[in-house]
Each structure stands twice: as C-alpha cells, then as structure tokens.
Amino acid sequence: MIDRRLVTNFDWTLIGLVSAICLMGILNVYSASAAYKMGGAPYYIKQLNWMAFGLLLSLVVASVDYHILEDFSYWFYGFLILLLVAVLLVGKRSLGATRWLNLGFFTIQPSELMKIVIVVTFARFFNNFHTVGGLTVKDMLFPLGLLAIPALLIMKQPDLGTATLVVLIAASMAFYVGFRWSTIVTFALVTVPFFWFTWAVYMKPYQKNRVLDFINPERSRLGSGYHIIQSKIAVGSGGFWGKGYVKGTQAQLRFLPEQHTDFAFSVFAEEWGFFGTLILLVLYLCLVLWGLNIARRCNDRFGGLLAVGVTAMLFWHTAINIGMVIGLFPVVGVPLPFFSYGGTSMITSMVGVGILQSISMRRFMF
Amino acid sequence: MIKGQRYVREVAQPRQRTIPLAIVVTVLFFLLLLRLWYLQIIKVDDYRAMSENNRLRFLPVAASRGALMDRNGTVMVNNRPSFSLSIIPQEVKDVEGMLDTLASLLKLDRAELQERWEKSKGRARYYPVVIAININRDQVEIVEENKLRLPGIEVSVKPVREYAFQNSAAHLLGYIGEVSDKELDLPAYGDYNPGDYIGKNGIEKAWEHELHGSDGGRQLEVDSRGRVLRVLSESSPTVGNSLVLTVDSRLQRTAEQAFGAQAGAAVVMNVTNGEVLAFVSSPTFDPSLFAGRIPADVWKGYLEDKRHPLENKALSGQYPPGSTFKMLTALAGLEAGVVNENTSVYCDGAYEMGGSKFRCWSRSGHGSVNLRKSLKESCDVYYYQLGEKLGVDRIAAMAERFMLGKELGIGLQNEKRGLIPTSAWKLKRFGKKWFPGETLPVAIGQGYVLMTPIQLASMVATVANEGTIYRPHLVKKVVDPDGKTIKEFSPEVLGTTGISPASFKKVKQGLFAVVNDPGGTGANARLWDVKVAGKTGTSQVVKLGEDRKKAVAYQYKDHGLFVAFAPFDKPEIAVAVVVEHGGGGGAVAAPIAGKILRSYFDLQKPPAPKPKPAEESQDDAQAEAPAGKQDHQVQQGAASD
C-alpha cells in the first residue's frame, strides 16, 4: 500500500532542523525554569513529552496525502468559524480574554487551529484561481472576506497577536501568488485613511492608550514596559559569549517574566550570547528557507501554496517573537516555535511540519 | 481516492516566486541579527552594568477615584490623601529585621506588618508591597529622616475615600477595599495591581470601571543602595470619572433620620422616570472603616446587631408585602370582571373555607365592605373572597404584569427577585398541588409572596402612573474629571401593564381613602398641603396563634409596611417603607413615609421668605439645575416638621 518512494523521499533535513531547535529549546526550558521550585513533572520533562508527541503527530500527518486537505478545506473553515463564535459565546475566560473552549475532557483554543486552517483555505482558493499578471483588487475581495471573518472573531476575544498572525500568514500566501502594483497601491490608499479614521473618530481615549502601549511598550508603566526593559537587559548583558548555561543572572534571579514561555529567547540570549543567538537564528533561517524550497520543488500548485503558508506561519512566529523580545516589535503573546515552553504551540507547529513533510515526500508524484 | 485530473494541473508561475520570498525572509532575519549585534556587542557594557549593579524599581502612583455626587451636585463621597508605607522586596535583604526596625521606629503593630508582608508572597519582587496604610504625617517624617537606614522602604500617597455625610446612604454608595488575590485573577480586574483599592459594594462596585481611573507610575533605575539614577519612563495617573446619582442627599438623610433606631428600608422613586431619590437601609454602617482595618469591636458589633446593619435591605430584603399587595388583588378582580366598585361583601371578622377559618385583622369585622372601604380599612375578608374567586394564578398573572417576582435591574449586586407563587411554581418547588386554601393568604400578600422594597416602590409607582413600569435607576450621568458629561441616562421603560385606566382610577380612589378618609389606616402619612394616597401593610413573620399579640421577641414581631404616592392628582413620587419587626404598618411605617413626603415637597418649594432676593432666583432653578450649598438650610426646616 505505501509507496516505497515515500520512504526514500523522507525529508531528513526538515526533521533534522526541527529536532535541533527542539533540543536547544528543551535545554533552555531547563535553565529558564531552574529557578522555580515546583511539584509535579519539571517543565523540561513536560516539554520533552510534547516534543515526542509532536514529532509523532507530524509523522501521522505526513503519512496522509495532503490533497485530502483540499477536499475538506472549506468544511474545516466553516467548522472553525463556528468554534470561534462558540468561544465568544460560551468560552472559558482567563487572563482577561476568552480563548478557550471547554469540551468536557479537554480544552481547545480554536484561534490556534485557525492558523493552519487559514493556510489550507487560502491554498484551496488560490489553487483554483488563476490570474494573469497578478491579483487585482477585485480578485482579492473574496479572500479578504474569508480572512476578515476569523480575524475579527479572534480580535474580539481579544487576541491581537493571533489575529495579526492569521492576517500575516494569509498576506504572505497572496504575495506568493502575486499582486499587481495597482493592487498594492490601492490597498495602501484605502488602509491609511481607514486607520486614521478609526483612530480619530472611533476610538475612545483609553483605547488609544492601549494601542500606544502596544506600539511602544516602554510607554506602559507596569506590564509590557517592565518586561521589555528586563528582557533587553538580559539579552544585552549576554555579550558575545554569554554568561554560560544556567548562569544568566537576569533569568536566574527571576527578573524575567514568563521566562520559559514567550521570553524563552531572552534567557537563551543571556546565557549563550551573540554566538548562541547567531546559531539559533541561522537554524530558523534554514528551516524557513527549506520550507520555501519544498514549495519550489513541489510540482502542484496546491502543494506549493500549502508549503508557503505553513512556512509563513513558522516564519512570522519566529520573527515576531524574537523581534518582541529584543524590543523591535510590540509585545504580543506569540511563542517561538519549537523553543518556547507550551503544548499548544508545539502541536500547531508540528502539524505544520507534518504538512511540509507530506508535501516534500510526495514531490515525485508529479 | 483522489481524482486523477488534479495531478495534471498546470503548476505555472508562482514556483519561482519563492525566490523573492526567500530574499525578504533573509533580510528580516538579518535585521534581527543586526539588532542583536547592537544589544549584545555594542551596548553590552551598558546592559552588563544594569544587570550586575543596578535594579529597576517601579513606583506606582495611584489614580484618584471619581467622586459621587447627588442629583444636585452635592458631593457625597470624595477623596483625601492618605500615606502608606511600602517595602520593595528585591531591595531589602533582611525583611524580618526591617519590619522590626519599622515597628519600633514608627510604633506600628509588628504583627500587622508581618501579616501584610506574608500576604505578598509570590508577587514580583520589584513590585512594592504595602505594609502599613494610613500612617500619619509624623510617621512620614520619621521615615524621610531615616531614609538612608531604610533602603527599599517607600512612602506613597494614596487617595482614600471621604464621606461627606458619614454613614448616610452607606448601602447605596458601598465602600472600597484592597483588591484581593482572588479578584486579581478575574478578567474584570486584569489591569489592576496588588494593593489597589476597588469598589467592594454598592455603586462603588457596580461602577468600578468608571470611577477607578488608571494608575500611573515611574520606572526608575536605581543603584544597589537604592539611589535613583534616572527615570526610565513615566506615566501620570488618570483621574476616574465621577457619577451624578439620582438620589437627593437631603431627602436621603431625612429618610434615614425618620427611621431612628428602627431597622428597615425605604425607597423613594420618581413616578415618571424611575429615578431613585432615596435608597435607605436602616441601620447603616460606617463605610470609611472598610478601606482600612475595621476595629474588632465595631466589626463584632455589626455582626451581632439583630438589626443586621450590613445587609442592604432595600435591595436584598425580601418581605411578605402584606396588605400593600391588596392593590394588585383588587386590580386583578376588576380586570377579570369578578368585582366592580359597587360589589359589596360582608365581613364579620372571619371567613370560612374548606373547614378552615381565615381571620380578618379586625376581630369585630368591618360589616358591609365595598372596594373603596376594603382598601381604606384593609379588610382581609373582602380579599379572601376575591382571592378565592380569582384563584392564585390570576393573582400571579397580575403581579407579573407589574414585573414582580424578578429583578428590576437597578444595577447593583445581589438584587433579589422576591417571589410570586403560582400553582405551577408550587408543583415544581414542592412537588405538591396548590390547595385553594393557600390562595387566601396570597390574596392579602402573605403566604409565599415576597417582595423587595424596590419592588414595592415600583409597584406603587406603576399604579400611580397608571401602568408604565420604569427601570429604577441610581445614576443620572457620568462626568469626567473636568465636569463634562460623558454619558447621560434616560428613563428606561421596562413595560406596561395593559390595565384599563378605569380600573386604576378605582383602586387609586381607594388608596386616597386610606390616607385621607376618616378611619383610613394610613392617616399618619397625611400632609396638610399635598394629597397623598397609599396603602398600609402588616406582614406576619410567624404565626403565633391566638396570643401572638403578647410581647414577643424582636425577631418574631410583624413587619410594618407602607407604600404611597403623591400628589394624588398628578403623581410625582412613590415611596415604599418597610419597618422590620416594627408592628403595624399604619403606626410605624406610615409616619416615616409621611416625613419623607413632607421633606420632598418642602424641598420643591422656594425657600422661606426671609432670604435675600438673590437667593430666591437661585432656588427657583433648583428643580432643573444643581443648586448650591444653601440647600442645607432648606432641609432643616423640612426635617423638623
């Protein structure tokens, strides 16, 4: 039943890169959580379990022909929209936002799944949509609608970080398909006044404050501003060679908030220095470029679109997380794929890797 | 499985488009790397220094809470500064020793310092922990003088609540207190920090997010000795919005004084828009105590007082409405055509049904009774018979038209629903059928029937305006710190009863007789210059058989009730008064209602003739716009009437 070529074409580069980042992540989680005394399994053991489970899951996903996704894409999409609406109606509230849906025996976060589903949906749409000379504004109306519904629902939760990611992923895919210049200019002309209008007319002073805090975290007094300053001190004080493993004073003294999740990178940067961050960044860059390579090698349009989408997801997560930790981007709760502690992020990323693997393995089929 | 033709799909252009994507990605990664280079190579010395020798410190600056004003703009609750002492954990090596030092230096209670310190465990080490509040200026000076001996100790100024009328309206206004760890976990308090004060009750709680404002703070870089090197960032606090309430603080105090030492509740409502003019729960308590540490004896006193001063009786007190309910039974009878104003019933002091004897409150009986007389003298037998003819469900249907048996949504926590029994309700609640004999007590507002004082006021207001049910509300508008109105609340109609004006007229005539006709039970609420209509009620707390008239323990005495509206011809306000365990409604509740009405109408009048002409014009405007401080004088005359 299983084609022998599937095995010979197994993408070891992909798995190798992912595993390398994961292992560095687990070492780092160990260090970052060393300052915590806690009952139950230590974080790094849990993270190891997530990694093992994630790899297994990616193999399962890889063993399935990704073309099945095309058949089900709109169903997934519709189902996810229903889940997102359900979250707003009956979701579990935690930390000021409603993101989780309690299904009795476990809870899920539909906005997380939406990242994958938007990739599949856009792949399906653009697969059947052929343009000459790039997408026009009119071509974009339907996909924009497809994107707006989940993006607005996620923003309502509110989860600005995930909403932004969903938009960026979709935009990357559209960019891959190609825009006409006129389309880009039109979007720019429409968006700028739109934001200006919302800002000037629609928003209340406290909302403006939130947005300003978001754009410039050091402005906000207690929350993100404190995090950013501490994180920058951690990263900066690492220097070229770093302070040494489990020796980061910032992290070990517990100055860093959420140091094993969203700020895992700053612990790493403090302990391994520029040298370490360079290696890690190169690994991520290789992973992303390899993802694009998979897209390039793929002989069918759907697979290519899918690969670009998944790669965009991994890329934007990485870029936004690191950019945030070093004070380039606003603070949003975006984890670093395979590196931050946490099951949800690991699962989503590994499903993505599974899809990439599936595409890579089947390149001979065309 | 998968259709073959898909595999032959033209792949076309985008394949080579991975190249620009790869370029974009590489450039972005390069930018990240550049930034890392900047932080880790170029700026390394700065950050090393910060990380090794220096600490960041955060100094919160508390926001000022918005004020609460009455309808005339008289401030009821405002702020005054209060000093508190904080400790910044990461800067104090030996916290226990420091607490000892502070205790002896400032003569503070060591155990209390300890307790507050313990409570902070597990919080971020940079965040100041408040270990003493309300310290005086002398203590502040001592701290400042010994600054060098006390590294990591900060004095901060926090606004605390000041109550212009002390205990007045405490249940309505509520109080503030330190946010608890549990509350901090709630999404509603996501932006709050440990040590913040939040509304814990009443208006303070319900309008927390308007009133609170947002805290500011300064991020400081300090050296290892706690000396400030520079300010990294700063934000100033924003003052919370203020609320203009619908209550009139003068009327509120008159009503409270009228209760004296008696327990109970009173609600005064504008009949034409649902604005609550007074919201009394007696006895009251001192809200300022809740912001700090309540002295043990005071707290014990509150808990042991049989009159339950901490309970908000106007909102959460559920009482059998007693005879005040008869106006609904009468309306049900009229609307169903079971009685008209001429129907007459003979009362010989009791009514027999199904082998049981139901007594009228008057042993000797009322003789021949028609509708007007039944209300005026509150004849029970008349309503027993009417109730029997109607059945419980038709009475309940009438009560439901008045939206009784559910919350009216006044906008405070813990509003109770009361209870309007139906046969279906009993079956569901007890699994038993309704007995016709149970309808008779319901017809006179006893049995299972329960109403809150707000509902009583709403009921009589709805009768007064002949059928419009307004949502009772407490807040007129929200104003920002500059006094500009942000939100204004207009009356909200919850529904209409759909009862014919003719039926209302007949019942209102009866209510007029209660107060004004000779022999009426509500004579104590009569005013010489304004026509008042009302209804008395006396509700049994327990049945004590024949000799219940004898001296019984406080908690078994009857509740006295009185509901009223005035002026009769063009109703403006509705009043509901419940005196817990006070005895007959005509004797205890009607006089209180009378004093409230007196005060209300006196406040409407221009002031006594003596003042200068300038003042006259000012007070003419009073009904519309906020008046000045002169109002206090007007009120004095009213209260002594």
Short mmCIF file of C-alpha atoms in Angstrom, two decimals, chain A:
data_model
loop_
_atom_site.label_atom_id
_atom_site.label_comp_id
_atom_site.label_asym_id
_atom_site.label_seq_id
_atom_site.Cartn_x
_atom_site.Cartn_y
_atom_site.Cartn_z
CA MET A 1 0.00 0.00 0.00
CA ILE A 2 2.66 2.51 0.99
CA ASP A 3 4.71 3.59 -1.93
CA ARG A 4 8.37 2.78 -1.37
CA ARG A 5 9.33 6.12 -2.82
CA LEU A 6 7.58 7.79 0.09
CA VAL A 7 10.22 6.34 2.38
CA THR A 8 13.17 7.10 0.17
CA ASN A 9 11.98 10.65 -0.21
CA PHE A 10 11.62 11.21 3.50
CA ASP A 11 12.81 14.72 4.24
CA TRP A 12 15.58 14.28 6.80
CA THR A 13 16.73 17.88 6.52
CA LEU A 14 13.35 19.11 7.72
CA ILE A 15 13.18 16.75 10.68
CA GLY A 16 16.82 17.39 11.49
CA LEU A 17 16.39 21.16 11.68
CA VAL A 18 13.22 20.90 13.73
CA SER A 19 14.77 18.41 16.14
CA ALA A 20 17.86 20.55 16.61
CA ILE A 21 15.78 23.59 17.53
CA CYS A 22 13.58 21.49 19.81
CA LEU A 23 16.56 20.12 21.72
CA MET A 24 18.05 23.57 22.19
CA GLY A 25 14.61 24.64 23.37
CA ILE A 26 14.42 21.89 25.96
CA LEU A 27 17.88 22.71 27.31
CA ASN A 28 16.79 26.29 27.54
CA VAL A 29 13.49 25.48 29.26
CA TYR A 30 15.50 23.56 31.82
CA SER A 31 17.63 26.59 32.53
CA ALA A 32 14.78 29.07 32.43
CA SER A 33 12.69 27.11 34.89
CA ALA A 34 15.56 26.10 37.15
CA ALA A 35 14.67 28.99 39.43
CA TYR A 36 11.19 27.62 40.01
CA LYS A 37 10.61 25.10 42.67
CA MET A 38 7.55 23.20 41.68
CA GLY A 39 5.72 19.98 42.31
CA GLY A 40 4.89 17.57 39.52
CA ALA A 41 6.99 16.94 36.45
CA PRO A 42 9.54 19.68 35.72
CA TYR A 43 8.84 21.86 32.73
CA TYR A 44 11.66 20.44 30.63
CA ILE A 45 10.33 16.89 31.05
CA LYS A 46 6.89 18.03 30.04
CA GLN A 47 8.39 19.85 27.08
CA LEU A 48 10.24 16.67 26.10
CA ASN A 49 6.95 14.82 26.16
CA TRP A 50 5.33 17.46 24.00
CA MET A 51 8.19 17.26 21.57
CA ALA A 52 7.96 13.47 21.29
CA PHE A 53 4.22 13.60 20.89
CA GLY A 54 4.55 16.42 18.36
CA LEU A 55 7.06 14.54 16.22
CA LEU A 56 4.81 11.51 16.23
CA LEU A 57 1.87 13.64 15.25
CA SER A 58 3.84 15.19 12.41
CA LEU A 59 4.65 11.70 11.10
CA VAL A 60 0.97 10.81 11.20
CA VAL A 61 0.09 13.98 9.31
CA ALA A 62 2.92 13.34 6.84
CA SER A 63 1.64 9.84 6.08
CA VAL A 64 -1.62 11.27 4.79
CA ASP A 65 -1.75 12.70 1.30
CA TYR A 66 -2.13 16.43 1.71
CA HIS A 67 -4.60 16.63 -1.17
CA ILE A 68 -7.23 15.43 1.22
CA LEU A 69 -6.96 18.87 2.82
CA GLU A 70 -8.20 20.41 -0.38
CA ASP A 71 -11.42 18.43 -0.24
CA PHE A 72 -12.10 19.37 3.33
CA SER A 73 -10.67 22.87 3.42
CA TYR A 74 -13.93 24.81 3.35
CA TRP A 75 -15.51 22.40 5.82
CA PHE A 76 -12.63 22.95 8.20
CA TYR A 77 -13.02 26.64 7.68
CA GLY A 78 -16.74 26.65 8.40
CA PHE A 79 -16.29 24.45 11.43
CA LEU A 80 -13.55 26.66 12.83
CA ILE A 81 -15.69 29.76 12.38
CA LEU A 82 -18.42 28.04 14.37
CA LEU A 83 -15.88 27.22 17.07
CA LEU A 84 -14.66 30.81 17.16
CA VAL A 85 -18.21 32.06 17.54
CA ALA A 86 -18.76 29.47 20.26
CA VAL A 87 -15.67 30.73 22.07
CA LEU A 88 -17.16 34.20 22.20
CA LEU A 89 -20.49 32.88 23.43
CA VAL A 90 -19.51 30.17 25.90
CA GLY A 91 -15.73 30.30 26.05
CA LYS A 92 -13.64 29.98 29.15
CA ARG A 93 -12.28 33.28 30.35
CA SER A 94 -8.76 33.52 31.57
CA LEU A 95 -6.43 36.48 31.96
CA GLY A 96 -8.91 38.92 30.53
CA ALA A 97 -9.56 37.11 27.29
CA THR A 98 -11.82 34.36 26.10
CA ARG A 99 -9.79 31.98 24.02
CA TRP A 100 -10.51 28.53 25.24
CA LEU A 101 -13.38 26.23 24.55
CA ASN A 102 -14.08 23.59 27.13
CA LEU A 103 -15.05 20.31 25.51
CA GLY A 104 -15.54 18.48 28.78
CA PHE A 105 -12.46 16.31 28.87
CA PHE A 106 -10.08 18.86 27.40
CA THR A 107 -9.94 22.45 26.29
CA ILE A 108 -9.00 23.69 22.86
CA GLN A 109 -8.01 27.06 21.50
CA PRO A 110 -9.71 27.45 18.12
CA SER A 111 -7.71 30.57 17.23
CA GLU A 112 -4.57 28.40 17.29
CA LEU A 113 -6.10 25.89 14.86
CA MET A 114 -7.23 28.77 12.67
CA LYS A 115 -3.60 29.46 11.72
CA ILE A 116 -3.40 26.09 9.96
CA VAL A 117 -6.93 26.28 8.60
CA ILE A 118 -6.38 29.69 7.02
CA VAL A 119 -3.38 28.20 5.20
CA VAL A 120 -5.46 25.33 3.88
CA THR A 121 -8.37 27.59 2.94
CA PHE A 122 -6.23 30.08 1.07
CA ALA A 123 -4.35 27.28 -0.66
CA ARG A 124 -7.61 25.86 -1.87
CA PHE A 125 -8.89 29.23 -3.02
CA PHE A 126 -5.79 30.30 -4.91
CA ASN A 127 -5.31 26.84 -6.34
CA ASN A 128 -8.47 27.22 -8.36
CA PHE A 129 -7.90 30.85 -9.10
CA HIS A 130 -5.69 31.76 -11.97
CA THR A 131 -4.57 35.23 -12.71
CA VAL A 132 -2.62 36.78 -15.47
CA GLY A 133 -0.19 39.45 -14.38
CA GLY A 134 -1.06 39.30 -10.70
CA LEU A 135 -4.06 39.68 -8.42
CA THR A 136 -6.32 42.66 -8.94
CA VAL A 137 -8.29 44.38 -6.20
CA LYS A 138 -11.40 42.63 -7.40
CA ASP A 139 -9.66 39.27 -7.19
CA MET A 140 -8.90 39.97 -3.57
CA LEU A 141 -12.44 40.77 -2.42
CA PHE A 142 -13.46 37.19 -1.75
CA PRO A 143 -10.25 36.09 0.01
CA LEU A 144 -10.35 39.30 2.05
CA GLY A 145 -13.82 38.31 3.23
CA LEU A 146 -12.57 34.81 4.02
CA LEU A 147 -9.82 36.36 6.09
CA ALA A 148 -11.83 39.11 7.75
CA ILE A 149 -14.33 36.80 9.47
CA PRO A 150 -11.84 34.77 11.52
CA ALA A 151 -9.52 37.74 12.03
CA LEU A 152 -12.31 39.87 13.50
CA LEU A 153 -13.58 36.99 15.64
CA ILE A 154 -10.11 36.41 17.06
CA MET A 155 -9.60 40.11 17.63
CA LYS A 156 -12.83 40.14 19.59
CA GLN A 157 -11.52 37.57 22.09
CA PRO A 158 -9.26 39.67 22.28
CA ASP A 159 -6.13 38.08 20.93
CA LEU A 160 -4.42 40.68 18.82
CA GLY A 161 -1.29 38.56 18.45
CA THR A 162 -3.01 35.58 16.85
CA ALA A 163 -5.24 37.80 14.73
CA THR A 164 -2.16 39.56 13.38
CA LEU A 165 -0.51 36.23 12.65
CA VAL A 166 -3.52 34.94 10.75
CA VAL A 167 -3.53 38.09 8.64
CA LEU A 168 0.23 37.93 8.02
CA ILE A 169 0.07 34.27 7.00
CA ALA A 170 -2.75 34.93 4.56
CA ALA A 171 -0.99 38.01 3.21
CA SER A 172 2.20 36.03 2.64
CA MET A 173 0.30 33.48 0.59
CA ALA A 174 -1.36 36.16 -1.50
CA PHE A 175 2.03 37.75 -2.03
CA TYR A 176 3.31 34.40 -3.23
CA VAL A 177 0.53 34.24 -5.78
CA GLY A 178 1.49 37.75 -6.80
CA PHE A 179 -0.11 41.17 -6.76
CA ARG A 180 -0.36 43.74 -9.45
CA TRP A 181 1.28 47.02 -8.50
CA SER A 182 -2.05 48.75 -8.84
CA THR A 183 -3.46 46.44 -6.18
CA ILE A 184 -0.71 47.24 -3.72
CA VAL A 185 -1.15 50.96 -4.29
CA THR A 186 -4.92 50.72 -3.86
CA PHE A 187 -4.59 48.82 -0.60
CA ALA A 188 -2.19 51.40 0.72
CA LEU A 189 -4.54 54.20 -0.27
CA VAL A 190 -7.51 52.52 1.41
CA THR A 191 -5.80 51.33 4.58
CA VAL A 192 -4.15 54.55 5.63
CA PRO A 193 -7.32 56.66 5.76
CA PHE A 194 -9.16 53.71 7.30
CA PHE A 195 -6.76 53.54 10.22
CA TRP A 196 -6.68 57.28 10.52
CA PHE A 197 -10.46 57.44 10.61
CA THR A 198 -10.75 54.69 13.19
CA TRP A 199 -8.17 56.42 15.32
CA ALA A 200 -9.52 59.93 15.08
CA VAL A 201 -13.24 59.35 15.13
CA TYR A 202 -14.00 55.96 16.52
CA MET A 203 -11.62 55.26 19.36
CA LYS A 204 -12.01 56.39 22.94
CA PRO A 205 -9.01 57.84 24.78
CA TYR A 206 -8.42 54.69 26.82
CA GLN A 207 -8.44 52.58 23.67
CA LYS A 208 -5.92 54.92 22.09
CA ASN A 209 -3.79 54.48 25.18
CA ARG A 210 -3.88 50.73 24.78
CA VAL A 211 -2.83 50.97 21.17
CA LEU A 212 0.00 53.32 22.07
CA ASP A 213 1.10 50.96 24.83
CA PHE A 214 1.03 48.21 22.28
CA ILE A 215 3.09 50.03 19.72
CA ASN A 216 5.54 51.39 22.23
CA PRO A 217 5.66 49.05 25.21
CA GLU A 218 8.15 51.13 27.15
CA ARG A 219 5.45 53.70 27.47
CA SER A 220 3.26 51.42 29.54
CA ARG A 221 4.03 51.63 33.18
CA LEU A 222 3.91 48.21 34.67
CA GLY A 223 3.02 45.49 32.26
CA SER A 224 4.79 45.14 28.97
CA GLY A 225 7.17 48.04 29.57
CA TYR A 226 8.77 46.35 32.51
CA HIS A 227 9.06 43.10 30.60
CA ILE A 228 10.74 44.74 27.67
CA ILE A 229 13.31 46.59 29.70
CA GLN A 230 14.16 43.47 31.68
CA SER A 231 14.31 41.40 28.55
CA LYS A 232 16.62 43.87 26.82
CA ILE A 233 18.91 43.89 29.84
CA ALA A 234 19.02 40.11 29.76
CA VAL A 235 19.77 39.95 26.05
CA GLY A 236 22.24 42.82 26.06
CA SER A 237 24.15 41.68 29.10
CA GLY A 238 24.79 38.35 27.40
CA GLY A 239 27.53 39.89 25.30
CA PHE A 240 29.35 37.83 22.70
CA TRP A 241 29.93 34.58 24.55
CA GLY A 242 27.06 34.75 27.02
CA LYS A 243 27.13 34.24 30.75
CA GLY A 244 27.12 30.47 30.49
CA TYR A 245 24.44 27.85 30.73
CA VAL A 246 22.17 28.18 33.81
CA LYS A 247 24.23 31.22 34.78
CA GLY A 248 22.11 34.03 33.42
CA THR A 249 21.69 36.37 36.34
CA GLN A 250 18.67 38.13 34.98
CA ALA A 251 16.85 34.92 34.34
CA GLN A 252 18.07 33.05 37.39
CA LEU A 253 17.12 35.93 39.66
CA ARG A 254 13.67 35.72 38.17
CA PHE A 255 13.61 39.22 36.83
CA LEU A 256 12.20 37.98 33.61
CA PRO A 257 8.51 37.48 33.41
CA GLU A 258 7.24 34.36 31.65
CA GLN A 259 10.83 33.45 31.02
CA HIS A 260 10.16 29.90 29.91
CA THR A 261 7.33 30.75 27.52
CA ASP A 262 7.24 33.95 25.49
CA PHE A 263 10.56 35.23 26.79
CA ALA A 264 12.49 31.99 26.42
CA PHE A 265 14.68 33.59 23.80
CA SER A 266 15.98 36.25 26.16
CA VAL A 267 17.10 33.61 28.65
CA PHE A 268 18.91 31.89 25.82
CA ALA A 269 20.46 35.11 24.61
CA GLU A 270 21.71 35.96 28.07
CA GLU A 271 23.34 32.61 28.63
CA TRP A 272 24.69 31.92 25.14
CA GLY A 273 25.39 35.42 23.98
CA PHE A 274 25.54 36.66 20.39
CA PHE A 275 27.31 33.48 19.45
CA GLY A 276 24.36 31.36 20.55
CA THR A 277 21.67 33.58 19.13
CA LEU A 278 23.50 33.59 15.80
CA ILE A 279 23.40 29.80 15.69
CA LEU A 280 19.75 29.68 16.67
CA LEU A 281 18.79 32.35 14.15
CA VAL A 282 20.65 30.53 11.39
CA LEU A 283 18.78 27.32 12.27
CA TYR A 284 15.46 29.14 11.99
CA LEU A 285 16.52 30.80 8.76
CA CYS A 286 17.50 27.42 7.32
CA LEU A 287 14.17 25.96 8.40
CA VAL A 288 12.23 28.74 6.71
CA LEU A 289 14.34 28.62 3.55
CA TRP A 290 13.97 24.87 3.46
CA GLY A 291 10.21 25.28 3.71
CA LEU A 292 10.30 27.61 0.73
CA ASN A 293 12.49 25.12 -1.07
CA ILE A 294 9.85 22.46 -0.50
CA ALA A 295 7.32 24.83 -2.04
CA ARG A 296 9.59 25.45 -5.00
CA ARG A 297 10.23 21.77 -5.66
CA CYS A 298 6.59 20.84 -5.36
CA ASN A 299 5.03 20.21 -8.71
CA ASP A 300 1.41 21.08 -7.99
CA ARG A 301 0.08 24.46 -7.22
CA PHE A 302 -1.91 23.40 -4.17
CA GLY A 303 1.12 21.82 -2.53
CA GLY A 304 3.22 24.88 -3.23
CA LEU A 305 0.66 27.20 -1.73
CA LEU A 306 0.32 24.96 1.29
CA ALA A 307 4.06 24.82 1.85
CA VAL A 308 4.37 28.60 1.57
CA GLY A 309 1.54 29.06 4.05
CA VAL A 310 2.99 26.73 6.65
CA THR A 311 6.42 28.24 6.21
CA ALA A 312 4.95 31.72 6.60
CA MET A 313 3.36 30.61 9.86
CA LEU A 314 6.68 29.40 11.24
CA PHE A 315 8.50 32.45 9.96
CA TRP A 316 6.14 35.06 11.38
CA HIS A 317 6.06 33.34 14.75
CA THR A 318 9.82 33.38 14.88
CA ALA A 319 10.29 36.91 13.62
CA ILE A 320 7.60 38.40 15.86
CA ASN A 321 8.69 36.58 18.98
CA ILE A 322 12.34 37.47 18.65
CA GLY A 323 11.53 40.99 17.50
CA MET A 324 9.35 41.45 20.56
CA VAL A 325 11.91 40.12 23.00
CA ILE A 326 14.59 42.46 21.73
CA GLY A 327 12.30 45.46 21.69
CA LEU A 328 11.67 45.80 17.97
CA PHE A 329 8.01 44.84 17.88
CA PRO A 330 5.05 45.31 20.18
CA VAL A 331 4.57 42.80 22.97
CA VAL A 332 2.10 40.19 21.83
CA GLY A 333 1.79 36.72 23.25
CA VAL A 334 3.44 34.91 20.37
CA PRO A 335 5.60 31.90 21.24
CA LEU A 336 8.81 30.93 19.49
CA PRO A 337 8.07 27.72 17.56
CA PHE A 338 9.70 24.56 18.98
CA PHE A 339 11.53 26.68 21.52
CA SER A 340 9.06 28.25 23.95
CA TYR A 341 7.56 26.05 26.60
CA GLY A 342 3.99 25.01 25.83
CA GLY A 343 1.96 22.23 24.30
CA THR A 344 -0.37 24.20 22.08
CA SER A 345 2.37 25.94 20.19
CA MET A 346 4.32 22.69 19.83
CA ILE A 347 1.30 20.86 18.43
CA THR A 348 0.40 23.56 15.91
CA SER A 349 3.98 23.87 14.71
CA MET A 350 4.41 20.11 14.43
CA VAL A 351 1.21 19.72 12.45
CA GLY A 352 2.69 22.32 10.12
CA VAL A 353 5.91 20.33 9.87
CA GLY A 354 3.86 17.23 9.12
CA ILE A 355 2.19 19.01 6.23
CA LEU A 356 5.56 20.16 4.91
CA GLN A 357 6.88 16.63 5.21
CA SER A 358 3.85 15.27 3.38
CA ILE A 359 4.44 17.68 0.52
CA SER A 360 8.16 17.05 0.43
CA MET A 361 7.73 13.26 0.40
CA ARG A 362 5.28 13.34 -2.48
CA ARG A 363 7.24 15.57 -4.84
CA PHE A 364 7.90 12.57 -7.09
CA MET A 365 4.21 12.17 -7.79
CA PHE A 366 4.14 14.81 -10.46
#
